[in-house]
mmCIF file of C-alpha atoms in Angstrom:
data_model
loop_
_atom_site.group_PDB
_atom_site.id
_atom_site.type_symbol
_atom_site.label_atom_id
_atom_site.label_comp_id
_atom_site.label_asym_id
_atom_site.label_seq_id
_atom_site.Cartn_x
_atom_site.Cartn_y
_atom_site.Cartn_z
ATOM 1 C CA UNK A 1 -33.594 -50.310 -129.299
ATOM 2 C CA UNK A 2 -35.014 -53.611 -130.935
ATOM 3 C CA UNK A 3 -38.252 -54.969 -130.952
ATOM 4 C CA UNK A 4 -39.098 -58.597 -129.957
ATOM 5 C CA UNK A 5 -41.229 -60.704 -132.000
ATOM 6 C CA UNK A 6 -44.205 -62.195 -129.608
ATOM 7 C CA UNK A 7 -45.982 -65.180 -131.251
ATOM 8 C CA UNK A 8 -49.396 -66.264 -131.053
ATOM 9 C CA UNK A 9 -49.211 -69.889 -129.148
ATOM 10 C CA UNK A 10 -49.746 -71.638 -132.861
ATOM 11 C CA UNK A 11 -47.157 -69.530 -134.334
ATOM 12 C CA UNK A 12 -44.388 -69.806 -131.058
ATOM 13 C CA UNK A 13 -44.925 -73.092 -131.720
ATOM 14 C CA UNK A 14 -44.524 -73.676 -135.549
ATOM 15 C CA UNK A 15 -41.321 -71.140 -134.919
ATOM 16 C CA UNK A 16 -39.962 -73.686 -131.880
ATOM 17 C CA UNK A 17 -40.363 -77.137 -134.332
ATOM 18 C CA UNK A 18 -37.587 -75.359 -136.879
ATOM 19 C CA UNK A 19 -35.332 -74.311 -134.301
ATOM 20 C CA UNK A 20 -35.322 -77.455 -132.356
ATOM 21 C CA UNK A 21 -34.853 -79.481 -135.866
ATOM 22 C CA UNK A 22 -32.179 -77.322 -136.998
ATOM 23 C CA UNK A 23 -30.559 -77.590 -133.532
ATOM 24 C CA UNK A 24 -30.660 -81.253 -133.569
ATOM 25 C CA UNK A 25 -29.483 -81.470 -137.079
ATOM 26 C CA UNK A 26 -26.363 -79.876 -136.180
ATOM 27 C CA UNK A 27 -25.892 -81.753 -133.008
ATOM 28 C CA UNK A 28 -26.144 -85.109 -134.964
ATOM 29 C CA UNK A 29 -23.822 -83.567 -137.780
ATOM 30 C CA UNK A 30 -20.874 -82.708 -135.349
ATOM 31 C CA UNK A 31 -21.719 -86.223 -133.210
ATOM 32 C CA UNK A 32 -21.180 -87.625 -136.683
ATOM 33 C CA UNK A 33 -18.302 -86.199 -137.770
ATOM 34 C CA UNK A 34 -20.084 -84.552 -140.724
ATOM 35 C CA UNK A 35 -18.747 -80.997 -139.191
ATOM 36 C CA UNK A 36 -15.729 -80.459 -137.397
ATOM 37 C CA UNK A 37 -17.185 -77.398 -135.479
ATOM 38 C CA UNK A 38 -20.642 -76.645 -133.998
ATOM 39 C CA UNK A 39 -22.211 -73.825 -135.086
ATOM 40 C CA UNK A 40 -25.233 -74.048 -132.295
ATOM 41 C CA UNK A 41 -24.500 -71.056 -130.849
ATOM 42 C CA UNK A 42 -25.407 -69.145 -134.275
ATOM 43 C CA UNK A 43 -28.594 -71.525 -134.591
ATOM 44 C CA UNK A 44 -29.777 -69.797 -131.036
ATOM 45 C CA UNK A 45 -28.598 -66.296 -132.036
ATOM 46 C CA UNK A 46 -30.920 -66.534 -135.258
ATOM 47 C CA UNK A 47 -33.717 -67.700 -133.559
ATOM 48 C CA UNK A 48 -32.838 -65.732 -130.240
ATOM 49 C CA UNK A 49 -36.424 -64.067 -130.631
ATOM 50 C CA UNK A 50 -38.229 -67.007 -129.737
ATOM 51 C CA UNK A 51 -36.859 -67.162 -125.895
ATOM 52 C CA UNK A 52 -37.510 -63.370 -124.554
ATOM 53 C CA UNK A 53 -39.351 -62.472 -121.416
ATOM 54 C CA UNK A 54 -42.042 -60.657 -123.589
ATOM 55 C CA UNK A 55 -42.782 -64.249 -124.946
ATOM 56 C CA UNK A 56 -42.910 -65.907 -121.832
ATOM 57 C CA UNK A 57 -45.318 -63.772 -120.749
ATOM 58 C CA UNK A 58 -47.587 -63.773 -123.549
ATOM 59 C CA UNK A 59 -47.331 -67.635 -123.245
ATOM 60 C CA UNK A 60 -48.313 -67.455 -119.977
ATOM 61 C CA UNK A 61 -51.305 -65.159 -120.210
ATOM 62 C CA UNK A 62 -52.836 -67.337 -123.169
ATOM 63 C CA UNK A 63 -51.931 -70.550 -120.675
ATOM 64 C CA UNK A 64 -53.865 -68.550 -118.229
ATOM 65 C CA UNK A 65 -56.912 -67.687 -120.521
ATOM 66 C CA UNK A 66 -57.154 -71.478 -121.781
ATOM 67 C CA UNK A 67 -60.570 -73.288 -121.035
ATOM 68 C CA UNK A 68 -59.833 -76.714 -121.400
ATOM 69 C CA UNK A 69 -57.020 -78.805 -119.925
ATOM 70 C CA UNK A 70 -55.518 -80.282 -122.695
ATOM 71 C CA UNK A 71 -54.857 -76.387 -123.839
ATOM 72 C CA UNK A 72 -53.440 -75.550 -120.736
ATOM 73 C CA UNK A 73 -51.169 -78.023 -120.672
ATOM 74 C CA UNK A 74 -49.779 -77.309 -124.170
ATOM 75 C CA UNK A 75 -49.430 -73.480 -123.153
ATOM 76 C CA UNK A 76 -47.391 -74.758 -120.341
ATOM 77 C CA UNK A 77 -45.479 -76.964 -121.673
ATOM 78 C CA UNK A 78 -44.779 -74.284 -124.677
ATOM 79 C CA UNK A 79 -44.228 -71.625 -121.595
ATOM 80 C CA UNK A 80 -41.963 -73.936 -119.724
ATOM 81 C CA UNK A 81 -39.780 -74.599 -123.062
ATOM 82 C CA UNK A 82 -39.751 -71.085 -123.599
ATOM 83 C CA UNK A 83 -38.143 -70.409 -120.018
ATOM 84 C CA UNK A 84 -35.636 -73.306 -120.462
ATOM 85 C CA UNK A 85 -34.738 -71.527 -124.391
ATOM 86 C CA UNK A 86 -34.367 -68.377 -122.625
ATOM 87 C CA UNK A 87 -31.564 -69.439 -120.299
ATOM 88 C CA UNK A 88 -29.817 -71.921 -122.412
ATOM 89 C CA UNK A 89 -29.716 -68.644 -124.852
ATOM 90 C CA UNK A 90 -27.551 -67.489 -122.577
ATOM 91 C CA UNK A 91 -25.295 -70.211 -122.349
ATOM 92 C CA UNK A 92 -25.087 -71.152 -125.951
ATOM 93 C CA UNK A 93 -21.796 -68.927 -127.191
ATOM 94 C CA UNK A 94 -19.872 -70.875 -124.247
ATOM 95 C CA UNK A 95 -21.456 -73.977 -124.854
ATOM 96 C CA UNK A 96 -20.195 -74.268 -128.239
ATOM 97 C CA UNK A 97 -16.742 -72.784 -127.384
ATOM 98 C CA UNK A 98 -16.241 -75.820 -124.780
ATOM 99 C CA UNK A 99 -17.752 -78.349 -127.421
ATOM 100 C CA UNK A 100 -15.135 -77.289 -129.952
ATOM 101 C CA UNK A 101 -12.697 -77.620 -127.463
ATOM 102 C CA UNK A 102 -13.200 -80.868 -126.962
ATOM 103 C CA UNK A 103 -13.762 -81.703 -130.883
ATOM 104 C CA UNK A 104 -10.224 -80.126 -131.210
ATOM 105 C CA UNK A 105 -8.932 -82.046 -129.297
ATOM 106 C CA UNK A 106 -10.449 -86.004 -129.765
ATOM 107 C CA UNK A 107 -7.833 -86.517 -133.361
ATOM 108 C CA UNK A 108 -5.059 -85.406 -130.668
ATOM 109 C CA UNK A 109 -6.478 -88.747 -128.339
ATOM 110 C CA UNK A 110 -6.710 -90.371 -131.060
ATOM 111 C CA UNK A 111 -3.329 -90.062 -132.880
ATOM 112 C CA UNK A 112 -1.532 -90.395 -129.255
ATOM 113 C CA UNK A 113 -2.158 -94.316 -129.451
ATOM 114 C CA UNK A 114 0.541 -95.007 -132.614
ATOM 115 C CA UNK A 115 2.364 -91.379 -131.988
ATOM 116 C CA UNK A 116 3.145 -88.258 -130.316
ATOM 117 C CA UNK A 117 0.893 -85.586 -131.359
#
């Protein structure tokens, strides 16, 4: 049995800036051409903590205890990001296994013009 990180808003959201940066890092690298294969799917696994249903629900109690609106929006917003992580957690491992499908297979378009792959 594991136990899930849950973040204080401040912290959810320092945790959420590395994750996305690293994410789009390796996005732009493969777009590139820098890396041949996208390794997203280990970028969500490492930071898999950040989208659990014990988050989202600590999100949305602080989103509910917030005074002012500018704080509730942030807390939703944060909440709302958290639900979209959660599912596209799920998706990730098959994401990137279509993605490097498709990478495989661009030289093959490619080299058809002058030859036969």
């Amino acid at each position: 049995m594991s136990v899930t990180a849950v973040r204080t808003p401040a912290e959810y959201e320092s945790q959420l800036r590395r994750y996305l940066y690293e994410r789009s890092e390796e996005g732009r690298a493969v777009r590139v051409g820098e890396k041949e294969v996208s390794e997203r799917a280990e970028i969500v696994a490492r930071y898999r903590d950040l989208f659990s249903r014990e988050q989202i629900d600590a999100l949305r109690a602080a989103e509910g205890e917030a005074t002012d609106a500018d704080s509730r929006e942030r807390l939703y917003r944060l909440r709302k990001t958290c639900e979209a992580g959660f599912v596209a957690a799920e998706l990730a491992e098959r994401e990137d296994t279509l993605e490097n499908a498709i990478l495989a297979a661009r030289p093959c378009a490619r080299r058809r013009r002058s030859s036969p792959c």
